[in-house]
Short mmCIF file of C-alpha atoms and ligand atoms in Angstrom, two decimals:
data_model
loop_
_atom_site.label_atom_id
_atom_site.label_comp_id
_atom_site.label_asym_id
_atom_site.label_seq_id
_atom_site.Cartn_x
_atom_site.Cartn_y
_atom_site.Cartn_z
CA UNK G 1 30.05 -21.72 17.64
CA UNK G 2 30.48 -18.84 20.09
CA UNK G 3 27.75 -16.21 20.26
CA UNK G 4 28.41 -13.44 17.76
CA UNK G 5 26.62 -10.41 16.34
CA UNK G 6 25.48 -11.14 12.79
CA UNK G 7 26.96 -9.04 9.99
CA UNK G 8 24.56 -6.24 8.95
CA UNK G 9 23.73 -7.73 5.56
CA UNK G 10 22.84 -11.13 7.00
CA UNK G 11 20.71 -9.58 9.75
CA UNK G 12 18.91 -7.49 7.14
CA UNK G 13 18.40 -10.51 4.89
CA UNK G 14 16.76 -12.33 7.78
CA UNK G 15 14.47 -9.34 8.38
CA UNK G 16 13.76 -9.21 4.63
CA UNK G 17 12.22 -12.66 4.95
CA UNK G 18 9.29 -11.04 6.75
CA UNK G 19 8.54 -8.04 4.54
CA UNK G 20 9.99 -8.81 1.12
CA UNK G 21 8.09 -11.76 -0.23
CA UNK G 22 8.02 -10.82 -3.92
CA UNK G 23 8.40 -7.80 -6.24
CA UNK G 24 4.95 -6.48 -5.29
CA UNK G 25 6.01 -6.26 -1.64
CA UNK G 26 8.96 -4.10 -2.69
CA UNK G 27 6.65 -1.85 -4.70
CA UNK G 28 4.30 -1.59 -1.70
CA UNK G 29 7.05 -0.47 0.68
CA UNK G 30 8.51 2.03 -1.78
CA UNK G 31 5.22 3.58 -2.85
CA UNK G 32 4.18 3.89 0.79
CA UNK G 33 7.44 5.72 1.45
CA UNK G 34 6.67 8.09 -1.44
CA UNK G 35 3.21 8.76 -0.02
CA UNK G 36 4.64 9.34 3.46
CA UNK G 37 7.02 11.86 1.85
CA UNK G 38 4.05 13.84 0.53
CA UNK G 39 4.47 12.93 -3.14
CA UNK G 40 1.70 14.01 -5.51
CA UNK G 41 3.13 12.08 -8.43
CA UNK G 42 4.70 8.62 -8.47
CA UNK G 43 6.17 6.96 -11.57
CA UNK G 44 6.73 3.23 -11.41
CA UNK G 45 8.84 1.41 -13.96
CA UNK G 46 8.95 -2.37 -13.91
CA UNK G 47 10.98 -4.76 -16.04
CA UNK G 48 10.42 -8.51 -16.17
CA UNK G 49 7.68 -8.55 -13.55
CA UNK G 50 9.99 -6.71 -11.16
CA UNK G 51 12.64 -9.42 -10.99
CA UNK G 52 15.00 -7.35 -13.12
CA UNK G 53 14.04 -3.73 -12.35
CA UNK G 54 11.74 -1.87 -10.00
CA UNK G 55 12.23 1.89 -10.32
CA UNK G 56 10.05 4.31 -8.38
CA UNK G 57 10.37 8.05 -8.72
CA UNK G 58 8.44 10.55 -6.64
CA UNK G 59 8.19 14.31 -6.21
CA UNK G 60 8.05 14.13 -2.42
CA UNK G 61 10.17 16.08 0.03
CA UNK G 62 13.35 14.10 -0.58
CA UNK G 63 16.03 12.98 1.88
CA UNK G 64 18.87 15.30 2.97
CA UNK G 65 22.32 14.15 1.92
CA UNK G 66 23.46 13.52 5.49
CA UNK G 67 20.49 11.20 6.16
CA UNK G 68 20.86 8.98 3.10
CA UNK G 69 23.08 6.50 4.94
CA UNK G 70 20.58 6.27 7.79
CA UNK G 71 17.69 5.75 5.39
CA UNK G 72 19.41 2.55 4.26
CA UNK G 73 20.10 1.36 7.82
CA UNK G 74 17.91 -0.92 9.84
CA UNK G 75 15.80 0.54 12.67
CA UNK G 76 16.24 4.03 11.25
CA UNK G 77 13.09 6.03 10.62
CA UNK G 78 11.97 9.64 10.54
CA UNK G 79 8.38 8.66 11.33
CA UNK G 80 8.36 7.75 15.01
CA UNK G 81 10.65 8.56 17.89
CA UNK G 82 8.84 7.43 21.04
CA UNK G 83 6.43 4.78 22.30
CA UNK G 84 3.73 7.47 22.30
CA UNK G 85 4.26 7.94 18.57
CA UNK G 86 4.00 4.17 18.07
CA UNK G 87 0.66 4.19 19.82
CA UNK G 88 -0.79 6.71 17.38
CA UNK G 89 0.74 6.03 13.98
CA UNK G 90 -0.11 8.61 11.35
CA UNK G 91 2.23 7.40 8.58
CA UNK G 92 2.15 4.22 6.49
CA UNK G 93 5.68 3.24 7.50
CA UNK G 94 7.29 3.23 10.95
CA UNK G 95 9.46 0.14 11.33
CA UNK G 96 12.47 1.63 9.57
CA UNK G 97 13.25 -1.72 8.01
CA UNK G 98 12.09 -1.65 4.41
CA UNK G 99 15.01 0.02 2.68
CA UNK G 100 17.62 -1.91 4.70
CA UNK G 101 15.82 -5.19 3.99
CA UNK G 102 15.30 -4.60 0.28
CA UNK G 103 18.84 -3.34 -0.11
CA UNK G 104 20.21 -6.53 1.46
CA UNK G 105 18.53 -8.76 -1.15
CA UNK G 106 18.97 -6.67 -4.32
CA UNK G 107 21.16 -4.03 -5.93
CA UNK G 108 19.46 -0.92 -4.58
CA UNK G 109 20.30 2.70 -5.32
CA UNK G 110 18.63 5.56 -3.50
CA UNK G 111 18.82 8.93 -5.25
CA UNK G 112 17.32 12.00 -3.66
CA UNK G 113 17.27 15.74 -3.47
CA UNK G 114 15.54 18.08 -1.05
CA UNK G 115 14.34 21.58 -1.94
CA UNK G 116 17.17 23.05 0.21
CA UNK G 117 19.89 21.24 -1.75
CA UNK G 118 21.32 22.40 -5.04
CA UNK G 119 22.37 18.92 -6.04
CA UNK G 120 21.13 15.36 -5.68
CA UNK G 121 23.02 12.42 -4.18
CA UNK G 122 22.90 8.72 -4.88
CA UNK G 123 23.50 6.17 -2.11
CA UNK G 124 24.02 2.43 -2.12
CA UNK G 125 25.12 -0.08 0.49
CA UNK G 126 28.11 -2.34 -0.10
CA UNK G 127 29.58 -5.51 1.36
CA UNK G 128 28.66 -7.60 4.39
CA UNK G 129 28.56 -4.57 6.69
CA UNK G 130 26.47 -2.62 4.19
CA UNK G 131 28.71 0.45 4.30
CA UNK G 132 26.98 3.27 2.46
CA UNK G 133 28.68 4.95 -0.51
CA UNK G 134 27.55 8.37 -1.79
CA UNK G 135 28.07 10.02 -5.12
CA UNK G 136 26.65 13.15 -6.76
CA UNK G 137 23.71 12.63 -9.10
CA UNK G 138 21.22 14.53 -11.25
CA UNK G 139 17.66 14.49 -9.91
CA UNK G 140 14.82 16.98 -9.36
CA UNK G 141 13.45 17.49 -5.82
CA UNK G 142 12.15 14.10 -4.72
CA UNK G 143 13.42 10.56 -4.58
CA UNK G 144 14.09 7.63 -6.90
CA UNK G 145 14.57 4.11 -5.62
CA UNK G 146 16.01 1.67 -8.11
CA UNK G 147 15.94 -2.00 -7.19
CA UNK G 148 17.76 -4.31 -9.60
CA UNK G 149 17.98 -8.11 -9.59
CA UNK G 150 15.76 -8.79 -6.60
CA UNK G 151 16.92 -11.88 -4.63
CA UNK G 152 20.06 -12.25 -6.80
CA UNK G 153 22.02 -13.17 -3.64
CA UNK G 154 19.31 -15.28 -2.00
CA UNK G 155 18.78 -18.04 -4.59
CA UNK G 156 16.32 -19.94 -2.40
CA UNK G 157 13.98 -16.93 -2.48
CA UNK G 158 14.57 -16.19 -6.13
CA UNK G 159 13.34 -19.70 -6.92
CA UNK G 160 9.96 -18.78 -5.45
CA UNK G 161 9.36 -16.01 -7.98
CA UNK G 162 6.52 -16.92 -10.31
CA UNK G 163 6.22 -16.03 -13.99
CA UNK G 164 6.72 -12.47 -15.14
CA UNK G 165 2.99 -12.22 -15.80
CA UNK G 166 2.03 -13.44 -12.32
CA UNK G 167 4.47 -11.14 -10.53
CA UNK G 168 3.39 -8.16 -12.61
CA UNK G 169 -0.24 -9.05 -11.86
CA UNK G 170 0.49 -8.74 -8.14
CA UNK G 171 2.09 -5.33 -8.70
CA UNK G 172 -0.84 -4.14 -10.80
CA UNK G 173 -3.34 -5.29 -8.16
CA UNK G 174 -1.37 -3.63 -5.38
CA UNK G 175 -1.31 -0.34 -7.29
CA UNK G 176 -5.06 -0.54 -7.85
CA UNK G 177 -5.47 -0.70 -4.09
CA UNK G 178 -3.23 2.31 -3.65
CA UNK G 179 -4.86 4.20 -6.53
CA UNK G 180 -8.22 3.84 -4.77
CA UNK G 181 -6.94 5.00 -1.40
CA UNK G 182 -5.04 8.01 -2.74
CA UNK G 183 -7.10 9.44 -5.53
CA UNK G 184 -5.34 12.79 -5.07
CA UNK G 185 -2.03 11.33 -6.29
CA UNK G 186 -1.03 10.74 -9.92
CA UNK G 187 0.32 7.22 -10.38
CA UNK G 188 1.86 5.95 -13.62
CA UNK G 189 2.86 2.35 -14.18
CA UNK G 190 5.05 1.02 -16.99
CA UNK G 191 6.03 -2.57 -17.68
CA UNK G 192 8.91 -3.44 -20.02
CA UNK G 193 8.89 0.14 -21.32
CA UNK G 194 5.15 0.24 -22.10
CA UNK G 195 2.63 2.42 -20.25
CA UNK G 196 0.17 0.07 -18.55
CA UNK G 197 -1.76 2.36 -16.17
CA UNK G 198 -2.17 6.09 -15.84
CA UNK G 199 -4.12 7.18 -12.81
CA UNK G 200 -4.46 10.96 -12.95
CA UNK G 201 -4.95 12.88 -9.73
CA UNK G 202 -8.70 13.09 -9.05
CA UNK G 203 -10.17 15.85 -6.93
CA UNK G 204 -13.78 16.35 -8.01
CA UNK G 205 -16.46 13.71 -7.45
CA UNK G 206 -16.67 13.08 -11.22
CA UNK G 207 -12.92 12.52 -11.44
CA UNK G 208 -13.05 10.22 -8.42
CA UNK G 209 -15.80 8.16 -9.97
CA UNK G 210 -13.76 7.96 -13.16
CA UNK G 211 -10.86 6.52 -11.18
CA UNK G 212 -13.22 4.18 -9.37
CA UNK G 213 -14.47 2.90 -12.74
CA UNK G 214 -10.90 2.64 -14.06
CA UNK G 215 -9.95 0.36 -11.17
CA UNK G 216 -13.17 -1.52 -10.41
CA UNK G 217 -14.95 -1.40 -13.76
CA UNK G 218 -18.01 0.48 -15.00
CA UNK G 219 -20.34 -2.30 -13.78
CA UNK G 220 -19.27 -1.66 -10.20
CA UNK G 221 -19.87 2.07 -10.56
CA UNK G 222 -23.31 1.44 -12.11
CA UNK G 223 -24.42 -0.47 -9.01
CA UNK G 224 -22.46 1.53 -6.44
CA UNK G 225 -24.08 3.12 -3.41
CA UNK G 226 -22.07 5.91 -1.84
CA UNK G 227 -21.51 5.56 1.90
CA UNK G 228 -20.68 8.39 4.26
CA UNK G 229 -21.29 8.01 7.97
CA UNK G 230 -19.73 8.94 11.25
CA UNK G 231 -20.13 8.13 14.92
CA UNK G 232 -17.89 10.18 17.19
CA UNK G 233 -14.31 9.64 15.99
CA UNK G 234 -15.36 6.75 13.78
CA UNK G 235 -15.88 7.43 10.08
CA UNK G 236 -16.99 5.18 7.28
CA UNK G 237 -16.91 6.26 3.64
CA UNK G 238 -16.66 4.86 0.14
CA UNK G 239 -18.89 2.76 -2.08
CA UNK G 240 -20.64 -0.57 -1.81
CA UNK G 241 -22.54 -2.47 -4.47
CA UNK G 242 -26.29 -2.88 -4.31
CA UNK G 243 -27.33 -6.57 -4.18
CA UNK G 244 -27.93 -6.38 -7.96
CA UNK G 245 -24.23 -5.59 -8.35
CA UNK G 246 -23.10 -8.66 -6.39
CA UNK G 247 -20.33 -10.65 -8.03
CA UNK G 248 -19.46 -14.28 -8.62
CA UNK G 249 -15.98 -13.65 -7.16
CA UNK G 250 -14.52 -11.68 -4.29
CA UNK G 251 -12.45 -9.63 -6.72
CA UNK G 252 -13.66 -6.14 -5.74
CA UNK G 253 -13.20 -5.96 -2.00
CA UNK G 254 -11.07 -3.06 -0.94
CA UNK G 255 -10.93 -1.92 2.62
CA UNK G 256 -8.74 0.69 4.30
CA UNK G 257 -8.23 1.65 7.90
CA UNK G 258 -6.73 5.12 8.31
CA UNK G 259 -5.56 4.93 4.71
CA UNK G 260 -3.89 1.55 5.14
CA UNK G 261 -5.00 -1.46 3.09
CA UNK G 262 -6.44 -4.20 5.25
CA UNK G 263 -7.63 -7.76 5.10
CA UNK G 264 -9.27 -7.85 8.45
CA UNK G 265 -11.52 -10.64 9.73
CA UNK G 266 -13.62 -8.39 11.93
CA UNK G 267 -14.34 -5.95 9.10
CA UNK G 268 -15.06 -8.74 6.61
CA UNK G 269 -17.49 -10.27 9.05
CA UNK G 270 -19.28 -6.97 9.60
CA UNK G 271 -19.65 -6.45 5.84
CA UNK G 272 -20.92 -9.99 5.23
CA UNK G 273 -23.42 -9.61 8.00
CA UNK G 274 -24.71 -6.33 6.56
CA UNK G 275 -25.56 -8.07 3.28
CA UNK G 276 -26.82 -11.15 5.12
CA UNK G 277 -29.92 -12.36 3.31
CA UNK G 278 -29.50 -10.16 0.22
CA UNK G 279 -26.67 -12.30 -1.20
CA UNK G 280 -26.91 -15.89 -2.38
CA UNK G 281 -24.25 -18.20 -0.89
CA UNK G 282 -22.24 -18.11 -4.15
CA UNK G 283 -22.38 -14.30 -4.44
CA UNK G 284 -19.85 -11.80 -3.16
CA UNK G 285 -20.28 -8.20 -2.18
CA UNK G 286 -18.16 -5.60 -3.97
CA UNK G 287 -16.92 -2.63 -1.99
CA UNK G 288 -14.36 0.11 -1.60
CA UNK G 289 -14.51 1.23 2.01
CA UNK G 290 -12.52 3.67 4.04
CA UNK G 291 -12.67 3.41 7.80
CA UNK G 292 -11.11 6.18 9.82
CA UNK G 293 -10.61 5.98 13.55
CA UNK G 294 -8.61 7.87 16.13
CA UNK G 295 -5.11 6.35 15.70
CA UNK G 296 -5.01 5.76 19.46
CA UNK G 297 -7.95 3.39 19.06
CA UNK G 298 -6.24 0.98 16.70
CA UNK G 299 -3.03 -1.05 16.80
CA UNK G 300 -1.35 -1.47 13.41
CA UNK G 301 1.80 -3.00 14.87
CA UNK G 302 0.37 -6.51 14.74
CA UNK G 303 1.92 -7.91 11.57
CA UNK G 304 5.15 -6.89 9.75
CA UNK G 305 3.33 -6.36 6.45
CA UNK G 306 0.63 -4.49 8.42
CA UNK G 307 -2.32 -6.33 6.82
CA UNK G 308 -4.13 -6.73 10.10
CA UNK G 309 -5.24 -4.31 12.76
CA UNK G 310 -6.53 -4.59 16.25
CA UNK G 311 -9.31 -2.22 17.25
CA UNK G 312 -9.45 -1.43 20.92
CA UNK G 313 -13.24 -1.25 20.71
CA UNK G 314 -13.74 -4.13 18.32
CA UNK G 315 -17.43 -4.66 19.03
CA UNK G 316 -18.26 -0.99 18.53
CA UNK G 317 -16.38 -0.83 15.22
CA UNK G 318 -17.99 -4.05 14.02
CA UNK G 319 -21.51 -2.85 14.76
CA UNK G 320 -20.89 0.62 13.38
CA UNK G 321 -19.78 -0.85 10.03
CA UNK G 322 -22.52 -3.44 9.91
CA UNK G 323 -25.35 -1.05 10.79
CA UNK G 324 -23.95 1.71 8.56
CA UNK G 325 -23.86 -0.58 5.54
CA UNK G 326 -27.29 -1.99 6.30
CA UNK G 327 -28.81 1.47 6.26
CA UNK G 328 -26.95 2.33 3.03
CA UNK G 329 -28.40 -0.83 1.46
CA UNK G 330 -31.92 -0.01 2.65
CA UNK G 331 -31.64 3.55 1.33
CA UNK G 332 -30.33 2.22 -1.99
CA UNK G 333 -33.27 -0.16 -2.27
CA UNK G 334 -35.72 2.65 -1.47
CA UNK G 335 -34.20 4.82 -4.20
CA UNK G 336 -34.47 1.97 -6.69
CA UNK G 337 -38.11 1.45 -5.81
CA UNK G 338 -38.81 5.16 -6.23
CA UNK G 339 -37.14 5.19 -9.63
CA UNK G 340 -39.17 2.18 -10.68
CA UNK G 341 -42.39 4.02 -9.73
CA UNK G 342 -41.51 7.11 -11.81
P1 ADP O 401 10.02 3.58 7.41
O1 ADP O 401 9.18 3.90 6.22
O2 ADP O 401 9.40 2.52 8.27
O3 ADP O 401 10.44 4.80 8.18
P2 ADP O 401 12.00 2.75 5.46
O4 ADP O 401 13.15 1.81 5.55
O5 ADP O 401 10.93 2.41 4.49
O6 ADP O 401 11.39 2.89 6.92
O7 ADP O 401 12.55 4.20 5.14
C1 ADP O 401 13.51 4.77 6.02
C2 ADP O 401 13.44 6.29 6.02
O8 ADP O 401 13.89 6.77 4.74
C3 ADP O 401 12.05 6.86 6.18
O9 ADP O 401 11.71 7.01 7.54
C4 ADP O 401 12.16 8.20 5.46
O10 ADP O 401 12.68 9.19 6.31
C5 ADP O 401 13.19 7.94 4.37
N1 ADP O 401 12.56 7.69 3.05
C6 ADP O 401 12.38 6.49 2.46
N2 ADP O 401 11.81 6.62 1.24
C7 ADP O 401 11.61 7.94 1.06
C8 ADP O 401 11.05 8.75 -0.01
N3 ADP O 401 10.57 8.19 -1.12
N4 ADP O 401 11.03 10.09 0.16
C9 ADP O 401 11.51 10.67 1.29
N5 ADP O 401 12.04 9.97 2.32
C10 ADP O 401 12.10 8.63 2.21
MG1 MG O 402 8.78 2.58 4.69
#
């Protein structure tokens, strides 16, 4: 075969292999887009665990009509323009691949309206070259992404979808993670027409603790120690469980770096080490932690799904987290002892 440029749809389907593993990965990309667009309310409608319908509506800033085609194209983003921007990412997205990828493996419609526009427009990509069609639509300011029949044209991937219950479970878990990181945003989740979760925007400490209990359970809140520390540009906040609140599973371990959900080895190690002797080998710490660093000091462009980070000053970050949590645990124990005396 001679060398040839792949048709757009095929190239996008190949890229989709990296970011679109299952319905929950679609929900992750779309909700992150809504957050990047400044939405304060996001409504998520799922049918059949996401294999039939994923519909996400937000009240963010919307996309101008003349950019709708670009939004569906690969390597098109409004979030970075230069290498300097890439080295200090402030948004959740930046690869400009999600919509093009998802659209290549589903029937995707993008409907949007900006505050400057009188009317909304709906866009969808057709054929092997993914030519974008536009038609007028009715929509308030903001954006709706509708993704139907995920993987309908990639049967090998569709085969890997698990049961409706399992796929919905992944979506629910993902939204818990997001609900914790963005307590200021209202998030509603429906499955097969039924309301499953309603996270109302929380601004006061009481409201935040209510959301914390809604996601992590009252038992976590009852044993939670609040953490708030900083060291130069480094900040650590959130809640960790006292040793009495340790769990038999690692089911409450939420960690964010600059608002992005992470499963990072370095951070996990620092947390484990902080609890060291206070946990039995079969016990797990529970935590919801937010780490904020100067975006120049961290590389998020390590993994397409952005689960991992690379800290430039890894040792410093590790010790800051470990020592910070140790002192929170010691303070918590001192408070307990004081209460016991009174
Ligand atoms: P990325 O998020 O990496 O930029 P995407 O493919 O996810 O790439 O989205 C492409 C572009 O479409 C974004 O840069 C943004 O300008 C626009 N966009 C996508 N979703 C939304 C949304 N919900 N609201 C406003 N703009 C959006
Ligand atoms: Mg995106």
